[in-house]
Coordinates of C-alpha atoms in Angstrom, one line a residue:
M26 CA -19.0 -14.8 1.3
F27 CA -19.0 -17.9 3.4
E28 CA -17.9 -20.6 0.8
T29 CA -15.2 -22.9 2.0
V30 CA -11.8 -22.9 0.1
R31 CA -9.6 -25.8 0.8
R32 CA -6.3 -27.2 -0.5
P33 CA -7.1 -30.3 -2.6
T34 CA -4.6 -32.6 -0.8
V35 CA -5.2 -31.5 2.8
S36 CA -8.5 -31.6 4.6
A37 CA -9.7 -28.8 6.7
N38 CA -9.7 -31.0 9.8
A39 CA -6.0 -31.9 9.2
T40 CA -5.0 -28.2 9.1
D41 CA -6.7 -27.5 12.4
C42 CA -4.0 -29.6 14.1
H43 CA -6.4 -30.2 16.9
W44 CA -5.7 -26.8 18.4
P45 CA -7.1 -26.0 20.8
C46 CA -7.7 -29.6 21.6
N47 CA -10.3 -29.1 24.2
S48 CA -12.3 -26.1 22.8
A49 CA -15.5 -27.2 24.5
R50 CA -13.7 -27.2 27.9
I51 CA -12.2 -23.9 27.2
L52 CA -15.5 -22.4 26.3
A53 CA -17.1 -23.8 29.4
A54 CA -14.3 -22.5 31.6
L55 CA -14.5 -19.0 30.1
T56 CA -18.2 -19.0 30.5
I57 CA -18.0 -20.0 34.1
I58 CA -15.3 -17.4 34.8
L59 CA -17.5 -14.7 33.1
I60 CA -20.6 -15.7 35.0
L61 CA -18.8 -15.8 38.4
S62 CA -17.0 -12.5 37.8
A63 CA -20.1 -10.7 36.6
T64 CA -22.1 -12.0 39.6
V65 CA -19.5 -10.7 42.0
I66 CA -19.3 -7.3 40.3
F67 CA -23.1 -7.1 40.2
F68 CA -24.0 -8.0 43.8
S69 CA -20.9 -6.5 45.5
G70 CA -21.6 -3.0 44.2
T71 CA -18.3 -2.9 42.4
I72 CA -20.0 -1.8 39.3
E73 CA -21.0 1.5 41.0
T74 CA -17.5 2.1 42.2
L75 CA -15.7 1.3 39.0
G76 CA -18.3 3.0 36.9
K77 CA -18.0 6.4 38.6
N78 CA -17.0 8.1 35.3
I79 CA -19.8 6.7 33.3
P80 CA -22.7 9.1 32.6
Q81 CA -25.4 6.7 33.8
K82 CA -27.6 7.0 36.9
N83 CA -28.4 3.4 37.6
L84 CA -25.3 1.4 36.7
T85 CA -26.7 -1.8 38.3
T86 CA -29.7 -1.9 36.0
D87 CA -27.4 -0.9 33.1
Y88 CA -25.1 -3.8 33.9
A89 CA -28.0 -6.3 34.2
I90 CA -29.3 -5.3 30.7
A91 CA -25.8 -5.8 29.3
L92 CA -25.5 -9.3 30.8
V93 CA -28.7 -10.4 29.1
W94 CA -27.8 -8.7 25.8
A95 CA -24.3 -10.4 25.9
L96 CA -25.9 -13.8 26.3
A97 CA -28.4 -13.1 23.5
L98 CA -25.6 -12.0 21.1
G99 CA -23.5 -15.1 22.1
A100 CA -26.5 -17.3 21.4
S101 CA -26.9 -15.7 17.9
I102 CA -23.5 -17.1 16.9
L103 CA -25.2 -20.6 17.0
I104 CA -27.2 -19.6 13.9
W105 CA -24.4 -17.8 12.0
P106 CA -23.7 -19.4 8.6
V107 CA -20.3 -20.7 9.5
P108 CA -18.8 -24.2 9.9
G109 CA -19.1 -26.0 13.2
T110 CA -15.4 -25.7 14.2
V111 CA -15.4 -22.0 13.4
K112 CA -18.6 -21.5 15.3
K113 CA -17.1 -23.0 18.4
A114 CA -14.0 -20.8 18.0
L115 CA -16.3 -17.7 17.6
L116 CA -18.1 -18.7 20.8
I117 CA -14.8 -18.9 22.7
L118 CA -13.7 -15.5 21.2
W119 CA -17.1 -14.0 22.3
S120 CA -16.7 -15.3 25.8
A121 CA -13.2 -13.7 25.9
K122 CA -14.6 -10.5 24.6
M123 CA -17.3 -10.4 27.2
L124 CA -14.6 -10.9 29.9
V125 CA -12.9 -7.8 28.5
V126 CA -16.1 -5.8 28.1
L127 CA -17.9 -6.6 31.3
V128 CA -15.0 -7.2 33.6
A129 CA -11.5 -6.0 32.6
M130 CA -12.7 -2.9 30.9
L131 CA -14.2 -1.6 34.1
A132 CA -10.8 -0.9 35.5
Y133 CA -9.9 1.0 32.3
E134 CA -13.0 3.1 32.5
A135 CA -12.3 3.8 36.2
Y136 CA -8.7 4.9 35.4
Y137 CA -9.7 7.3 32.5
P138 CA -12.3 9.9 33.4
F139 CA -12.6 11.5 29.9
L140 CA -13.2 8.7 27.4
D141 CA -14.8 9.4 24.0
A142 CA -17.0 6.4 24.7
Y143 CA -18.9 8.4 27.3
S144 CA -19.9 11.1 24.8
Y145 CA -20.8 8.5 22.2
F146 CA -23.1 6.9 24.7
N147 CA -24.5 10.1 26.3
V148 CA -24.9 12.7 23.5
P149 CA -27.4 10.9 21.3
R150 CA -29.8 10.4 24.3
E151 CA -29.9 14.1 25.3
I152 CA -33.2 15.8 24.9
D153 CA -31.9 18.5 22.6
Y154 CA -30.0 16.1 20.3
E155 CA -31.0 16.5 16.7
W156 CA -30.4 13.6 14.4
A157 CA -28.3 14.8 11.4
G158 CA -28.0 11.6 9.3
F159 CA -24.6 10.5 7.9
S160 CA -21.9 12.5 6.1
V161 CA -18.5 11.5 4.7
G162 CA -15.7 12.1 7.0
Q163 CA -17.8 13.1 10.0
G164 CA -16.9 10.2 12.2
T165 CA -18.0 11.5 15.5
E166 CA -21.3 12.8 14.3
N167 CA -21.9 9.6 12.3
I168 CA -21.4 7.5 15.5
Y169 CA -23.8 9.8 17.3
S170 CA -26.4 9.2 14.5
A171 CA -25.9 5.5 14.6
V172 CA -26.2 5.3 18.3
W173 CA -29.3 7.4 18.2
L174 CA -30.9 4.9 15.8
Y175 CA -29.7 2.1 18.0
Y176 CA -31.6 3.6 21.0
K177 CA -34.8 3.4 19.0
I178 CA -34.8 -0.4 19.5
M179 CA -32.4 -0.9 22.4
P180 CA -32.3 0.3 26.0
E181 CA -30.0 3.1 26.9
S182 CA -27.4 0.9 28.6
Y183 CA -23.7 1.8 28.4
H184 CA -22.4 -1.7 28.9
A185 CA -24.9 -3.2 26.5
L186 CA -23.8 -0.6 23.9
K187 CA -20.2 -1.9 24.5
A188 CA -21.4 -5.4 23.8
S189 CA -23.0 -4.2 20.5
F190 CA -19.8 -2.6 19.3
A191 CA -17.9 -5.7 20.4
V192 CA -19.9 -8.0 18.2
L193 CA -19.0 -5.8 15.2
G194 CA -15.4 -6.3 16.2
L195 CA -15.9 -10.1 16.3
I196 CA -17.5 -10.0 12.8
A197 CA -14.5 -8.0 11.6
V198 CA -12.1 -10.7 12.9
Y199 CA -14.1 -13.4 11.2
L200 CA -14.0 -11.6 7.9
F201 CA -10.2 -11.2 8.2
Y202 CA -10.1 -15.0 8.8
R203 CA -12.2 -15.7 5.7
A204 CA -9.8 -13.6 3.7
A205 CA -6.9 -15.6 5.1
V206 CA -8.6 -18.9 4.2
I207 CA -9.2 -17.7 0.6
F208 CA -5.6 -16.6 0.3
L209 CA -4.1 -19.8 1.7
G210 CA -6.6 -22.1 0.0
R211 CA -7.4 -24.0 3.2
D212 CA -9.1 -23.6 6.5
D213 CA -6.9 -23.2 9.6
V214 CA -8.9 -22.2 12.7
R215 CA -5.7 -21.3 14.5
I216 CA -5.6 -18.1 12.5
L217 CA -8.9 -17.1 13.9
Y218 CA -7.8 -17.6 17.4
V219 CA -4.5 -15.7 16.9
L220 CA -6.4 -12.7 15.3
G221 CA -9.2 -12.7 17.8
L222 CA -7.1 -13.1 21.0
F223 CA -4.3 -10.8 20.1
P224 CA -4.5 -8.3 23.0
S225 CA -5.0 -5.0 21.0
V226 CA -7.5 -6.6 18.7
L227 CA -9.4 -8.2 21.6
F228 CA -9.6 -4.9 23.5
W229 CA -9.8 -2.1 21.0
S230 CA -12.3 -3.9 18.8
S231 CA -14.7 -4.0 21.8
I232 CA -14.9 -0.4 22.8
I233 CA -17.6 2.1 22.1
G234 CA -16.1 4.3 19.3
K235 CA -14.8 4.5 15.8
D236 CA -12.3 1.7 16.1
P237 CA -14.6 -1.3 15.8
L238 CA -16.4 0.3 12.9
V239 CA -13.2 1.2 11.0
L240 CA -11.9 -2.4 11.7
L241 CA -15.1 -3.8 10.2
A242 CA -14.8 -1.5 7.2
I243 CA -11.2 -2.6 6.5
A244 CA -12.2 -6.2 7.0
F245 CA -14.8 -5.9 4.3
Y246 CA -12.2 -4.2 2.1
V247 CA -9.6 -7.0 2.7
L248 CA -12.1 -9.8 2.2
G249 CA -13.4 -8.1 -1.0
V250 CA -9.9 -7.6 -2.5
V251 CA -8.6 -11.0 -1.7
G252 CA -11.8 -12.8 -2.7
W253 CA -12.0 -10.9 -6.0
Y254 CA -8.3 -11.5 -6.9
R255 CA -8.1 -15.2 -5.9
L256 CA -11.6 -16.3 -6.9
N257 CA -12.3 -13.9 -9.7
R258 CA -15.8 -13.0 -8.5
V259 CA -17.1 -9.5 -9.0
R260 CA -19.3 -9.6 -5.9
Y261 CA -16.1 -9.6 -3.8
L262 CA -14.9 -6.5 -5.5
L263 CA -18.3 -4.9 -4.6
I264 CA -17.8 -6.0 -1.0
G265 CA -14.3 -4.3 -1.1
I266 CA -15.7 -1.1 -2.5
G267 CA -18.4 -1.2 0.2
G268 CA -15.7 -1.4 2.8
I269 CA -14.0 1.7 1.4
A270 CA -17.3 3.6 1.5
M271 CA -17.9 2.6 5.1
A272 CA -14.4 3.6 6.1
V273 CA -14.6 7.1 4.6
L274 CA -17.8 7.7 6.6
V275 CA -15.7 7.5 9.7
R276 CA -12.3 8.7 8.6
S277 CA -12.2 10.3 5.1
W278 CA -8.4 10.0 4.7
L279 CA -8.7 6.2 4.7
G280 CA -10.2 6.5 1.2
P281 CA -6.9 7.3 -0.5
I282 CA -5.0 4.9 1.8
M283 CA -7.3 2.0 0.7
V284 CA -7.6 3.0 -3.0
A285 CA -3.9 3.5 -3.8
P286 CA -2.9 -0.2 -3.1
L287 CA -6.0 -1.4 -4.8
L288 CA -5.0 0.5 -8.0
L289 CA -1.6 -1.2 -7.8
L290 CA -3.3 -4.6 -7.7
L291 CA -5.6 -3.7 -10.5
M292 CA -2.6 -2.7 -12.7
L293 CA -1.0 -6.0 -11.9
R294 CA -4.1 -7.9 -12.8
V295 CA -5.1 -6.5 -16.1
R296 CA -3.3 -7.3 -19.4
G297 CA -2.5 -5.1 -22.4
P298 CA -1.2 -1.6 -22.6
L299 CA -4.5 0.0 -23.6
T300 CA -6.4 -1.6 -20.7
K301 CA -3.6 -0.5 -18.3
T302 CA -3.7 3.0 -19.6
V303 CA -7.5 3.3 -19.3
L304 CA -7.4 1.8 -15.8
A305 CA -4.6 4.2 -14.8
V306 CA -6.5 7.2 -16.0
L307 CA -9.8 6.1 -14.3
G308 CA -8.0 5.1 -11.1
G309 CA -6.0 8.3 -11.0
A310 CA -9.2 10.3 -11.4
A311 CA -10.9 8.4 -8.6
L312 CA -7.9 9.0 -6.3
L313 CA -7.7 12.7 -7.2
A314 CA -11.5 12.9 -6.4
L315 CA -10.9 11.3 -3.0
M316 CA -8.0 13.7 -2.3
K317 CA -10.1 16.7 -3.4
G318 CA -12.9 15.6 -1.0
L319 CA -10.3 15.2 1.7
L320 CA -9.0 18.7 1.2
G321 CA -12.5 19.9 1.5
D322 CA -13.1 18.1 4.7
F323 CA -10.1 19.9 6.2
G324 CA -11.0 23.2 4.7
L325 CA -8.0 23.4 2.4
E326 CA -8.1 25.3 -0.8
S327 CA -5.0 23.8 -2.5
Y328 CA -2.4 21.0 -2.0
S329 CA 0.1 23.6 -0.9
D330 CA -1.8 23.9 2.4
V331 CA -1.3 20.2 3.1
L332 CA 2.1 20.5 4.9
V333 CA 0.8 23.3 7.1
T334 CA -2.2 21.1 8.0
I335 CA 0.0 18.1 8.8
D336 CA 2.1 20.2 11.1
T337 CA -0.9 21.6 12.9
I338 CA -2.6 18.2 13.3
A339 CA 0.6 16.6 14.5
R340 CA 1.1 19.2 17.2
L341 CA -2.5 18.9 18.2
W342 CA -2.1 15.2 18.8
S343 CA 1.0 15.8 21.0
E344 CA -1.2 17.8 23.5
H345 CA -3.6 14.9 24.0
G346 CA -3.1 12.5 26.9
G347 CA -0.2 11.7 29.2
S348 CA 1.8 9.9 26.5
G349 CA 2.3 12.9 24.2
Q350 CA 5.8 13.7 22.9
E351 CA 7.4 17.0 22.0
I352 CA 7.8 17.7 18.3
T353 CA 11.2 18.6 17.0
W354 CA 10.4 18.5 13.3
D355 CA 9.0 21.3 11.1
F356 CA 6.4 19.5 9.0
T357 CA 6.0 22.6 6.8
D358 CA 9.5 21.7 5.4
I359 CA 9.3 18.9 2.9
S360 CA 12.8 17.7 3.6
Q361 CA 12.1 17.4 7.3
V362 CA 8.8 15.5 6.4
L363 CA 10.8 13.0 4.3
S364 CA 13.4 12.5 7.0
F365 CA 10.7 11.9 9.6
V366 CA 8.8 9.3 7.6
P367 CA 10.8 6.2 8.6
L368 CA 10.6 7.0 12.3
G369 CA 7.0 7.8 12.0
M370 CA 6.3 4.5 10.2
F371 CA 8.2 2.6 12.9
T372 CA 6.2 4.4 15.6
A373 CA 2.9 3.7 14.0
L374 CA 3.6 0.0 13.7
F375 CA 5.8 -0.9 16.7
R376 CA 5.6 1.7 19.5
P377 CA 5.3 2.3 22.4
L378 CA 8.2 0.0 23.3
P379 CA 8.5 -1.4 26.8
G380 CA 9.1 1.4 29.3
E381 CA 8.0 4.3 27.0
V382 CA 4.5 4.7 28.6
L383 CA 4.7 4.2 32.3
N384 CA 1.2 3.0 33.3
P385 CA -0.3 -0.5 33.3
F386 CA -1.8 -0.1 29.9
G387 CA 1.5 1.3 28.5
W388 CA 3.4 -1.7 29.8
L389 CA 0.9 -4.1 28.2
A390 CA 1.2 -2.3 24.9
G391 CA 5.0 -2.3 25.2
F392 CA 5.1 -6.0 25.7
E393 CA 2.8 -6.6 22.7
N394 CA 5.0 -4.4 20.5
A395 CA 8.0 -6.3 21.6
V396 CA 6.3 -9.5 20.4
L397 CA 5.5 -7.8 17.1
L398 CA 9.1 -6.8 16.7
A399 CA 10.3 -10.3 17.4
L400 CA 7.9 -11.6 14.8
C401 CA 9.1 -9.0 12.4
G402 CA 12.7 -10.0 12.9
R403 CA 11.8 -13.7 12.3
A404 CA 9.9 -12.7 9.1
V405 CA 12.9 -10.7 7.8
L406 CA 15.2 -13.6 8.3
R407 CA 12.9 -16.1 6.6
T408 CA 11.4 -14.0 3.8
R409 CA 12.2 -15.0 0.2
F410 CA 12.2 -12.1 -2.2
R411 CA 10.2 -14.0 -4.8
E412 CA 7.3 -14.1 -2.4
L413 CA 6.8 -10.4 -3.0
R414 CA 5.9 -11.3 -6.6
D415 CA 2.5 -12.5 -5.4
P416 CA 0.2 -9.6 -6.2
I417 CA -1.9 -10.1 -3.1
V418 CA 1.2 -10.1 -0.9
L419 CA 2.5 -7.0 -2.6
W420 CA -0.9 -5.3 -2.2
A421 CA -1.0 -6.1 1.5
V422 CA 2.5 -4.9 2.1
S423 CA 1.8 -1.6 0.1
F424 CA -1.4 -1.1 2.2
V425 CA 0.6 -1.4 5.5
I426 CA 3.3 0.9 4.2
V427 CA 0.9 3.6 2.9
W428 CA -1.1 3.4 6.2
A429 CA 2.1 3.7 8.3
I430 CA 3.3 6.7 6.4
V431 CA 0.1 8.6 6.9
Y432 CA -0.5 7.6 10.5
G433 CA 3.1 8.1 11.5
F434 CA 2.5 11.8 11.8
A435 CA -0.2 11.3 14.4
S436 CA 1.2 8.3 16.2
Y437 CA 4.7 9.7 17.0
Q438 CA 3.2 12.7 18.8
N439 CA 1.0 10.5 21.1
L440 CA 2.0 6.9 21.8
G441 CA -1.4 6.3 23.5
T442 CA -3.3 7.0 20.2
A443 CA -0.7 4.9 18.3
V444 CA -1.9 1.8 20.2
R445 CA -5.5 2.4 19.2
F446 CA -4.9 3.5 15.6
K447 CA -2.8 0.4 14.9
L448 CA -5.9 -1.8 15.3
Q449 CA -6.8 -0.7 11.7
V450 CA -3.9 -2.7 10.2
L451 CA -3.0 -5.1 13.0
P452 CA -4.7 -8.1 11.4
I453 CA -3.0 -7.5 8.1
L454 CA 0.3 -6.9 9.8
L455 CA 0.0 -10.1 11.8
G456 CA -1.0 -12.0 8.7
L457 CA 2.1 -10.7 6.9
L458 CA 4.5 -11.4 9.8
F459 CA 3.2 -15.0 10.2
Y460 CA 3.2 -15.6 6.5
F461 CA 6.7 -14.4 5.9
G462 CA 8.0 -16.0 9.1
R463 CA 6.4 -19.4 8.5
R464 CA 8.2 -22.7 8.2
R465 CA 8.2 -23.2 4.4
S466 CA 7.6 -26.9 4.7
A467 CA 4.3 -26.3 6.6
M468 CA 2.7 -24.0 4.2
V469 CA 1.8 -23.8 0.5
P470 CA 4.3 -21.8 -1.5
S471 CA 2.8 -18.6 -2.9
S472 CA 3.7 -19.7 -6.4
D473 CA 1.1 -22.5 -6.0
A474 CA -1.7 -20.1 -5.2
C475 CA -3.2 -20.1 -8.7
S476 CA -3.2 -23.9 -8.9
I477 CA -4.9 -24.0 -5.5
T478 CA -7.6 -21.6 -6.5
S479 CA -8.3 -23.4 -9.7
A480 CA -8.5 -26.7 -8.0
S481 CA -10.9 -25.3 -5.3
Q482 CA -13.1 -23.8 -8.0
R483 CA -13.3 -27.2 -9.8

């Protein structure tokens, strides 16, 4: 998983472009800021005030445990099997994550009294809680089960649990970076910084909940698919399948979303009409099996009930939170569903826009989406149609499209959830926007990808 893939004519050090030039100083500065901030919060009693909504009796002890655990997790990065430059970048990202988890996120928790994170922390430690194992599609119950096992070896600290979820998010970011390295054929640590420090990725991959786990599952899937296609190694395909299995444990509908683009890639990869036919039959059977299981998860008896369920779920999301929107579409009418899809996709990928959600977190999300739209505009202007002939690029685009179609129905009704859901595809979306929007002279053309891979294998 951790082999280095480089472009033959350009060294890894050259592609780093010495950015950031003073990573050691940045790491030291972040560490000092974290220590000073945590010290003030700890000794001033601020932790008790900001943690008023957290179901924990002794928040001071809880916070102290988290500080020690955060340092231990950060120290573990020193023995991760990654190159030195990447290791330094990961330490910087970890320091930034801990500033979010142990400092900035306190204001978020004080602002929202009913977060899912509180139940994920509290329910598994209740006396009458019965461990039920893991089941496909039972995301909430599966997290309860995982946290219950976690408590068997770790103290029941809310903030330490946040740090544990945050390290899963960091691993996910690194796996996305490895996929990018394999795709490009060279190392470029700037990609790791962009992915890890993008605000939504930095924040939502650090919370207690489904989001870091789903991001990690999709990261395994992306690494597996890209590694298998570019390097022609079966173990990567197994990693990708493992990512799909992990995802459906949390959100069962992610199975078809992830399998459909993979089938497209497989059809592009194989040769011969007989092989394509066999693959189409087997892949179609697998996709139908996933869809049948999905129907069972929602208690549906036939595909005719799907539109009714979509309408019901969409209206349910509109009632959650202060950023819900009134629904004017009838999702039981297929023509209205089709007319809604483009708006739903745009909402899932680029909303809320600035001014649509009037609270501090909404303004931040709006600014971030404005940046994404600007990147999208640049990508559209610079994209060359022939680049879509690259099967990996086509697979990534199709994955984002399929995901946006499905999640558009939930995202439009509640712009608050749209911000959180988008984490699932944000690293892929960013990768595509930067790839299509790049300066062509600074990157390797996609048509050279096969020659790069062959040279790296030699």
